[in-house]
């Protein structure tokens, strides 16, 4: 059997697409457009963010007869939701053993049960609404190819047993390369989130919910009723606000950006020589390798994901796609790479999502973030939990996910490490002298340059036009770095991302980078 990493046995026969594009977003005829908010409104609940969390929250509330308004800064589904690998599973990597030691048995079991309910909810919704979204039941496998991870695999399996999670410990699995051990959970699933969510959006609007795109929220008052203010100068008065974006938009008091960090990861969708054996896979070791089947244009293909790293902290992002391509060629043999795309995910200090009341003195301001790459089920957990809090219903999950927790172990150690890393980038970025000259930039090349003796960012587009921006991140002043695979400026401190023209793609930044003249 071939081993991943045995590069000499294979030759590259495929090329990566020049530009990133998500298959999910391309798989539907059209993504509906919604207007910007151009007047003041009154409603019961404002949901900020139209990804899977925001849309599901709005859907659940609308179904219960609550008046809801969804505000999205850019286009719906354009964030992580449109760029996931879309696995629906309670198997979230090596996590249950770690959670047992940090949170104890009861809370860890509740984490599992909440995610299991989330999986059941999606299955039921797909059936109830008859949604065609490639929902397919699959077994999930956590595997390792390294002896060094066997103890951790055993510990994880024992944690499953303690939590009554039905699973099998296997010494072999269907993958066509050698592995040392695997843990299988049966009856999980995969789907395409875009047609699924478009159907929920249809339901929301039919139930009287309103969705606005191109509407950036800049603040919300702490009193109830709260007034949500938009950058465009309008306001929505409401009884509850749910922030369903990676970083809470009103984060002065909570300082959540010091307790969260953003990571990028990558996906390629490819046709393979060897047929995919079925199942969904993720390895225990680094670099991450995530595998699942998908149907593209009626033919089978494989999604190969992984290669996570902190946003803005990689010198060459193309290498991550190339590593996935190499892995695919060595394991399944690739005949064509159809798509490549990346996703950004947010991690909390203790790896448990923050869901629920954002401020202790404002119970009507709710949040949901920190899914650690397992957003397909955790987003459902968030939507169901925040709906219950709004409706005044009890939930056993409230205490598990509360954003107010701050455990000494491991949070404080991770807090110090994380913010030392931010401080390092804040200072080092200012003195990074490895600049290119503007005239050295080729078409479709970006780099840090010097303009009038100051650090700036420049991208020469394929037509030769230069786009120059001040590289000072508008969030807290770290220096953004060039992401060559996506043609974006990414901040290494808290993960803000900007287009090559400086417009915000992802927060916590709200303001665009300052444009500079090219001379
Ligand atoms: Fe916080 Fe850039 S995202 S400084």
XYZ file of C-alpha atoms and ligand atoms in Angstrom:
523
model
C 0.000 0.000 0.000
C 1.132 3.508 -0.765
C 1.925 5.911 2.076
C 0.978 9.595 1.967
C 4.220 11.512 1.562
C 5.865 9.112 -0.904
C 6.177 11.798 -3.552
C 8.717 10.001 -5.709
C 6.201 7.376 -6.810
C 3.904 9.860 -8.539
C 4.041 12.574 -11.148
C 1.886 15.695 -11.342
C -0.691 15.446 -14.113
C -3.115 18.137 -13.066
C -3.030 21.867 -12.537
C -4.707 23.990 -9.907
C -7.354 26.468 -11.111
C -5.857 29.983 -11.348
C -8.503 31.602 -9.153
C -10.278 30.267 -6.049
C -13.982 29.489 -6.484
C -16.278 27.483 -4.210
C -18.206 24.643 -5.819
C -21.095 25.171 -3.384
C -21.653 28.744 -4.552
C -21.325 27.686 -8.203
C -23.654 24.710 -7.819
C -26.895 26.702 -7.912
C -28.319 28.692 -10.838
C -28.276 31.959 -8.901
C -27.887 33.302 -5.384
C -30.844 35.660 -4.843
C -30.054 39.308 -4.245
C -31.547 41.379 -1.465
C -31.717 45.191 -1.188
C -29.719 47.339 1.230
C -31.571 48.829 4.166
C -32.640 52.335 3.131
C -35.088 53.242 5.904
C -35.502 52.898 9.672
C -37.369 49.787 10.856
C -38.903 48.212 13.945
C -38.818 44.458 14.492
C -38.515 41.894 17.263
C -35.109 40.340 16.507
C -32.190 41.587 14.406
C -29.768 38.876 13.226
C -26.396 40.184 12.063
C -24.799 37.892 9.496
C -26.376 35.790 6.729
C -24.252 32.651 6.938
C -25.534 29.299 8.161
C -25.901 30.508 11.781
C -27.762 33.713 10.939
C -30.066 32.121 8.381
C -30.939 29.165 10.608
C -31.559 31.468 13.590
C -33.868 33.633 11.482
C -35.644 30.551 10.102
C -36.292 29.064 13.549
C -37.536 32.377 14.928
C -39.751 33.091 11.911
C -41.255 29.599 12.262
C -42.155 30.438 15.853
C -43.910 33.624 14.709
C -41.162 36.077 15.673
C -40.586 39.124 13.438
C -36.988 38.987 12.273
C -34.647 41.154 10.186
C -31.312 39.795 8.890
C -28.567 42.330 8.120
C -25.546 41.251 6.068
C -22.570 43.504 5.316
C -21.836 41.920 1.904
C -23.682 39.140 0.052
C -25.509 36.267 1.740
C -23.574 32.973 2.146
C -20.327 34.529 0.948
C -18.352 33.775 4.138
C -17.258 30.472 5.655
C -20.683 28.899 4.981
C -20.054 29.029 1.220
C -16.524 27.629 1.657
C -16.896 24.718 4.067
C -16.304 20.990 3.433
C -19.920 20.533 4.666
C -19.547 17.467 6.867
C -22.376 16.903 9.318
C -20.878 14.971 12.186
C -20.383 14.896 15.915
C -16.817 13.669 15.350
C -14.834 16.902 15.627
C -11.223 15.685 15.515
C -9.378 14.772 18.717
C -11.584 16.704 21.127
C -13.663 14.613 23.546
C -10.711 13.465 25.689
C -9.500 17.064 25.922
C -12.992 18.398 26.718
C -13.413 15.774 29.464
C -10.318 17.050 31.245
C -11.244 20.747 30.823
C -15.013 20.739 31.218
C -15.837 17.448 32.968
C -18.176 14.663 31.939
C -21.526 16.445 32.109
C -20.600 19.446 29.940
C -18.686 17.310 27.441
C -21.672 15.001 27.083
C -23.903 18.038 26.546
C -21.541 19.284 23.800
C -21.914 15.923 22.057
C -25.676 15.784 22.537
C -26.151 19.343 21.261
C -24.224 18.500 18.077
C -26.072 15.192 17.686
C -29.396 17.054 17.918
C -28.066 19.510 15.332
C -27.342 16.679 12.895
C -30.845 15.257 13.468
C -32.341 18.719 12.938
C -30.711 19.099 9.503
C -31.772 15.595 8.464
C -35.347 16.328 9.545
C -35.408 19.750 7.835
C -34.122 18.266 4.564
C -36.898 15.644 4.693
C -39.623 18.021 5.851
C -38.949 20.640 3.173
C -37.862 18.127 0.517
C -34.574 19.957 -0.107
C -32.335 18.624 -2.871
C -28.886 19.288 -1.435
C -26.961 16.013 -1.893
C -27.727 15.087 1.735
C -26.113 11.660 2.046
C -25.646 9.495 5.091
C -22.005 8.521 5.660
C -19.858 7.028 8.390
C -17.271 9.399 9.853
C -13.695 8.245 10.515
C -10.995 9.856 12.625
C -7.768 8.151 11.552
C -4.048 8.335 12.093
C -1.153 7.295 9.890
C 1.391 7.774 12.680
C 2.351 5.468 15.566
C 2.980 8.559 17.689
C -0.757 9.286 17.717
C -1.942 5.835 18.800
C -2.098 6.787 22.498
C -4.199 9.837 21.706
C -6.494 7.725 19.533
C -6.936 5.249 22.387
C -7.661 8.087 24.830
C -10.193 9.545 22.419
C -11.905 6.179 22.025
C -12.046 5.756 25.803
C -13.598 9.222 26.057
C -16.261 8.107 23.547
C -16.972 5.063 25.711
C -17.276 7.211 28.844
C -19.699 9.533 27.054
C -21.708 6.612 25.589
C -20.888 7.697 22.035
C -21.391 4.611 19.884
C -18.197 4.087 17.876
C -15.771 1.404 16.662
C -11.998 1.312 17.074
C -10.605 -0.071 13.805
C -7.163 -1.201 12.743
C -8.091 -0.866 9.089
C -10.543 1.286 7.152
C -11.603 1.706 3.500
C -8.964 4.344 2.587
C -6.542 3.240 -0.166
C -3.409 4.097 1.836
C -1.912 2.749 5.026
C -3.299 3.990 8.318
C -2.532 2.817 11.852
C -5.951 3.138 13.495
C -9.338 4.764 13.070
C -12.402 5.568 15.141
C -15.679 5.273 13.257
C -19.028 6.844 14.115
C -21.807 5.499 11.925
C -24.810 7.392 10.585
C -23.293 10.845 10.050
C -23.878 12.846 6.843
C -22.621 15.253 4.191
C -24.541 17.799 2.120
C -24.337 20.935 -0.007
C -25.134 23.861 2.334
C -26.028 26.381 -0.378
C -29.264 24.873 -1.812
C -30.180 23.865 1.745
C -29.865 27.451 3.005
C -31.487 28.994 -0.063
C -34.579 26.949 0.787
C -34.511 28.226 4.386
C -34.186 31.781 3.051
C -37.302 31.194 0.945
C -39.124 30.038 4.090
C -37.924 33.078 6.083
C -39.238 35.550 3.500
C -42.521 33.642 3.121
C -42.968 33.835 6.886
C -42.500 37.613 6.781
C -38.787 37.802 7.679
C -36.696 40.460 5.944
C -33.133 40.159 4.637
C -30.880 43.080 3.701
C -27.491 42.812 1.993
C -24.821 45.507 1.710
C -25.821 46.718 5.183
C -22.977 46.988 7.690
C -23.885 47.211 11.366
C -21.702 49.605 13.348
C -23.361 49.582 16.752
C -26.261 48.536 18.961
C -27.403 50.231 22.146
C -27.239 48.205 25.351
C -30.731 49.120 26.525
C -33.790 47.089 25.653
C -35.299 47.840 23.179
C -31.983 48.100 21.397
C -31.258 50.359 18.460
C -29.065 48.720 15.811
C -27.238 51.335 13.733
C -25.903 50.835 10.222
C -22.927 52.427 8.510
C -25.353 53.827 5.939
C -27.102 55.860 8.668
C -30.257 53.820 9.310
C -31.451 52.104 12.448
C -33.533 49.097 13.415
C -35.260 49.093 16.798
C -35.687 45.607 18.251
C -35.990 43.624 21.471
C -33.072 41.202 20.760
C -29.908 41.258 18.669
C -28.050 38.088 17.588
C -24.525 38.572 16.268
C -23.899 35.652 13.940
C -20.574 36.790 12.499
C -17.092 35.537 13.367
C -16.177 38.510 15.551
C -18.904 40.381 17.453
C -19.323 43.818 15.826
C -19.759 45.605 19.203
C -16.672 44.253 20.905
C -15.394 47.167 22.982
C -16.603 45.829 26.330
C -16.290 42.086 25.730
C -12.789 42.260 24.192
C -13.623 39.007 22.443
C -10.921 39.655 19.865
C -8.365 38.871 22.586
C -10.071 35.525 23.220
C -10.512 34.444 19.594
C -8.150 33.715 16.752
C -8.789 33.083 13.058
C -7.357 30.262 10.955
C -7.409 29.652 7.215
C -7.749 26.215 5.664
C -7.943 25.018 2.079
C -9.973 22.681 -0.129
C -9.551 21.225 -3.595
C -12.316 19.386 -5.478
C -10.888 16.802 -7.858
C -11.705 13.818 -10.026
C -9.633 10.813 -9.046
C -8.220 7.705 -10.698
C -9.103 5.469 -7.772
C -12.770 5.519 -6.784
C -13.486 7.116 -3.413
C -14.461 4.319 -0.988
C -17.291 6.188 0.772
C -17.200 7.629 4.288
C -15.858 10.965 5.572
C -12.347 11.133 6.972
C -10.126 13.400 9.012
C -6.708 12.583 10.409
C -5.585 13.161 13.976
C -2.129 14.526 13.145
C -0.843 17.632 11.402
C -1.111 18.720 8.675
C -4.834 18.036 8.619
C -6.236 15.905 5.815
C -10.019 15.923 5.404
C -11.740 13.773 2.777
C -15.275 13.300 1.533
C -17.106 12.530 -1.710
C -19.108 15.057 -3.712
C -21.022 14.956 -6.988
C -20.008 17.668 -9.448
C -21.829 17.984 -12.802
C -23.328 14.548 -12.211
C -19.943 12.816 -11.806
C -18.177 11.699 -8.623
C -15.379 13.828 -7.231
C -13.473 14.087 -3.947
C -13.010 17.054 -1.615
C -9.538 17.136 -0.093
C -9.164 19.696 2.673
C -6.670 20.732 5.318
C -3.445 22.749 5.731
C -4.772 25.088 8.428
C -2.695 28.021 9.662
C -3.300 31.293 11.482
C -4.691 33.908 9.114
C -2.065 36.301 7.735
C 0.815 34.252 9.135
C 1.945 32.364 6.032
C 4.398 33.702 3.494
C 3.102 31.790 0.480
C -0.478 30.530 0.561
C -0.238 28.744 -2.817
C 1.875 26.076 -1.143
C -1.154 24.884 0.849
C -3.140 24.078 -2.281
C -0.061 22.415 -3.763
C 0.309 20.237 -0.658
C -3.320 19.084 -0.945
C -2.799 18.396 -4.641
C 0.309 16.346 -3.857
C -1.522 14.359 -1.188
C -4.394 13.679 -3.608
C -2.028 12.519 -6.316
C -0.203 10.195 -3.927
C -3.314 8.628 -2.456
C -6.094 8.561 -5.063
C -4.351 9.799 -8.225
C -5.879 12.995 -9.609
C -7.161 13.367 -13.155
C -8.590 16.894 -12.888
C -8.799 19.608 -10.239
C -12.158 21.288 -10.731
C -12.199 23.854 -7.936
C -10.047 25.257 -5.168
C -11.187 27.484 -2.317
C -10.339 28.435 1.241
C -12.283 29.056 4.419
C -11.679 31.087 7.527
C -12.687 29.754 10.928
C -12.550 31.180 14.411
C -11.235 29.430 17.520
C -11.964 30.263 21.165
C -9.315 29.914 23.864
C -10.720 26.611 25.162
C -12.074 25.320 21.795
C -15.704 25.435 23.001
C -17.867 27.830 20.910
C -19.173 31.058 22.466
C -22.970 30.950 22.144
C -25.471 32.968 24.140
C -25.559 36.216 26.078
C -22.693 38.505 25.033
C -22.740 40.907 28.020
C -23.754 40.027 31.568
C -25.746 43.286 31.884
C -27.535 43.015 28.504
C -29.350 39.661 28.237
C -30.964 40.673 24.937
C -27.602 40.902 23.064
C -26.608 37.398 21.925
C -23.682 36.009 19.980
C -22.423 32.838 18.277
C -18.860 32.181 17.147
C -15.775 29.977 17.599
C -16.839 26.751 15.890
C -13.220 25.599 15.333
C -13.932 24.367 11.763
C -16.985 22.367 12.890
C -19.543 24.984 11.980
C -22.092 22.850 10.160
C -23.467 21.326 13.360
C -22.255 23.960 15.840
C -24.139 26.627 13.858
C -27.352 24.621 14.367
C -26.553 24.359 18.080
C -26.138 28.149 18.145
C -29.356 28.831 16.235
C -31.407 26.506 18.451
C -29.865 27.773 21.695
C -30.170 31.489 20.878
C -33.762 30.953 19.731
C -34.587 29.353 23.092
C -32.909 32.174 25.029
C -34.919 34.748 23.046
C -38.182 32.871 23.653
C -37.373 32.496 27.353
C -37.185 28.695 27.165
C -34.746 26.671 29.256
C -31.868 24.826 27.582
C -29.339 22.490 29.230
C -26.746 23.803 26.753
C -26.770 27.422 27.931
C -24.126 26.900 30.615
C -21.848 24.826 28.349
C -21.517 27.452 25.633
C -21.813 30.654 27.665
C -19.380 33.323 26.372
C -18.817 34.431 29.992
C -16.781 31.398 30.980
C -13.047 31.861 31.341
C -11.462 28.702 32.726
C -8.002 28.916 34.193
C -6.998 25.786 32.322
C -6.310 26.099 29.432
C -7.718 29.563 28.814
C -5.233 31.751 30.649
C -2.168 30.028 29.185
C -3.672 30.151 25.689
C -4.773 33.755 26.282
C -1.209 34.807 27.074
C 0.267 32.863 24.136
C -2.331 34.183 21.714
C -1.944 37.805 22.682
C 1.832 37.568 22.836
C 1.584 36.356 19.230
C -0.598 39.381 18.363
C 1.832 41.765 20.096
C 4.724 40.188 18.207
C 2.969 40.807 14.884
C 1.938 44.293 15.918
C 5.572 45.230 16.521
C 7.392 43.036 13.987
C 5.099 44.121 11.127
C 6.165 47.754 11.608
C 9.844 46.909 11.179
C 9.601 44.302 8.442
C 11.994 45.722 5.882
C 11.725 43.014 3.207
C 10.007 45.294 0.704
C 9.719 45.030 -3.059
C 9.836 47.994 -5.404
C 6.545 48.919 -7.124
C 8.131 48.582 -10.565
C 9.260 45.018 -9.764
C 5.673 43.758 -9.533
C 4.546 41.564 -12.433
C 0.879 41.357 -13.549
C -1.194 39.432 -10.958
C 1.471 39.911 -8.267
C 1.072 41.538 -4.874
C 3.648 42.430 -2.217
C 4.577 44.772 0.587
C 6.307 47.789 -0.989
C 7.648 51.145 0.096
C 5.774 54.281 -0.891
C 7.460 57.544 0.147
C 9.565 55.590 2.639
C 6.532 53.991 4.316
C 5.270 50.396 4.334
C 2.411 49.928 1.863
C 0.708 47.065 0.048
C 0.541 46.873 -3.730
C -1.095 44.534 -6.220
C -0.642 44.834 -9.983
C -3.795 43.360 -11.562
C -3.689 41.227 -14.748
C -4.307 44.415 -16.808
C -1.225 46.054 -15.325
C -3.099 48.500 -13.082
C -1.563 49.084 -9.638
C -3.698 49.067 -6.473
C -1.848 50.469 -3.460
C -3.117 50.477 0.134
C -1.848 51.436 3.560
C -1.092 48.077 5.229
C -2.173 49.262 8.691
C -5.157 47.106 9.690
C -8.095 49.356 10.587
C -9.034 47.133 13.537
C -6.155 47.684 15.970
C -3.223 48.643 13.798
C -1.334 45.414 12.996
C 0.251 45.198 9.540
C -1.655 43.126 6.970
C 0.196 40.603 4.806
C -0.307 39.600 1.168
C -2.170 36.329 0.492
C -0.991 35.292 -2.962
C -3.444 32.414 -3.489
C -6.552 34.521 -2.772
C -5.247 37.990 -3.818
C -6.229 39.466 -0.454
C -4.621 41.389 2.412
C -4.889 39.333 5.629
C -4.236 40.521 9.177
C -2.125 38.164 11.332
C -3.528 39.530 14.603
C -7.285 38.839 14.610
C -7.895 37.649 11.059
C -9.427 40.673 9.299
C -9.251 40.221 5.534
C -9.412 42.816 2.773
C -9.655 42.728 -1.041
C -6.604 43.885 -3.012
C -8.379 47.264 -3.226
C -8.654 47.374 0.580
C -12.387 46.649 1.047
C -13.267 44.546 4.126
C -14.022 40.880 3.355
C -14.042 39.688 6.958
C -13.891 41.511 10.289
C -13.342 42.327 13.076
C -12.225 45.374 11.012
C -15.148 47.456 9.805
C -13.303 50.109 7.799
C -11.494 49.635 4.504
C -7.707 50.000 4.264
C -6.682 53.498 3.174
C -5.999 53.685 -0.555
C -2.704 55.290 -1.537
C -1.551 56.869 -4.776
C 0.777 54.616 -6.783
C 3.485 57.272 -7.335
Fe -7.127 43.056 14.772
Fe -6.062 43.448 12.368
S -7.683 42.172 12.888
S -5.456 44.308 14.230
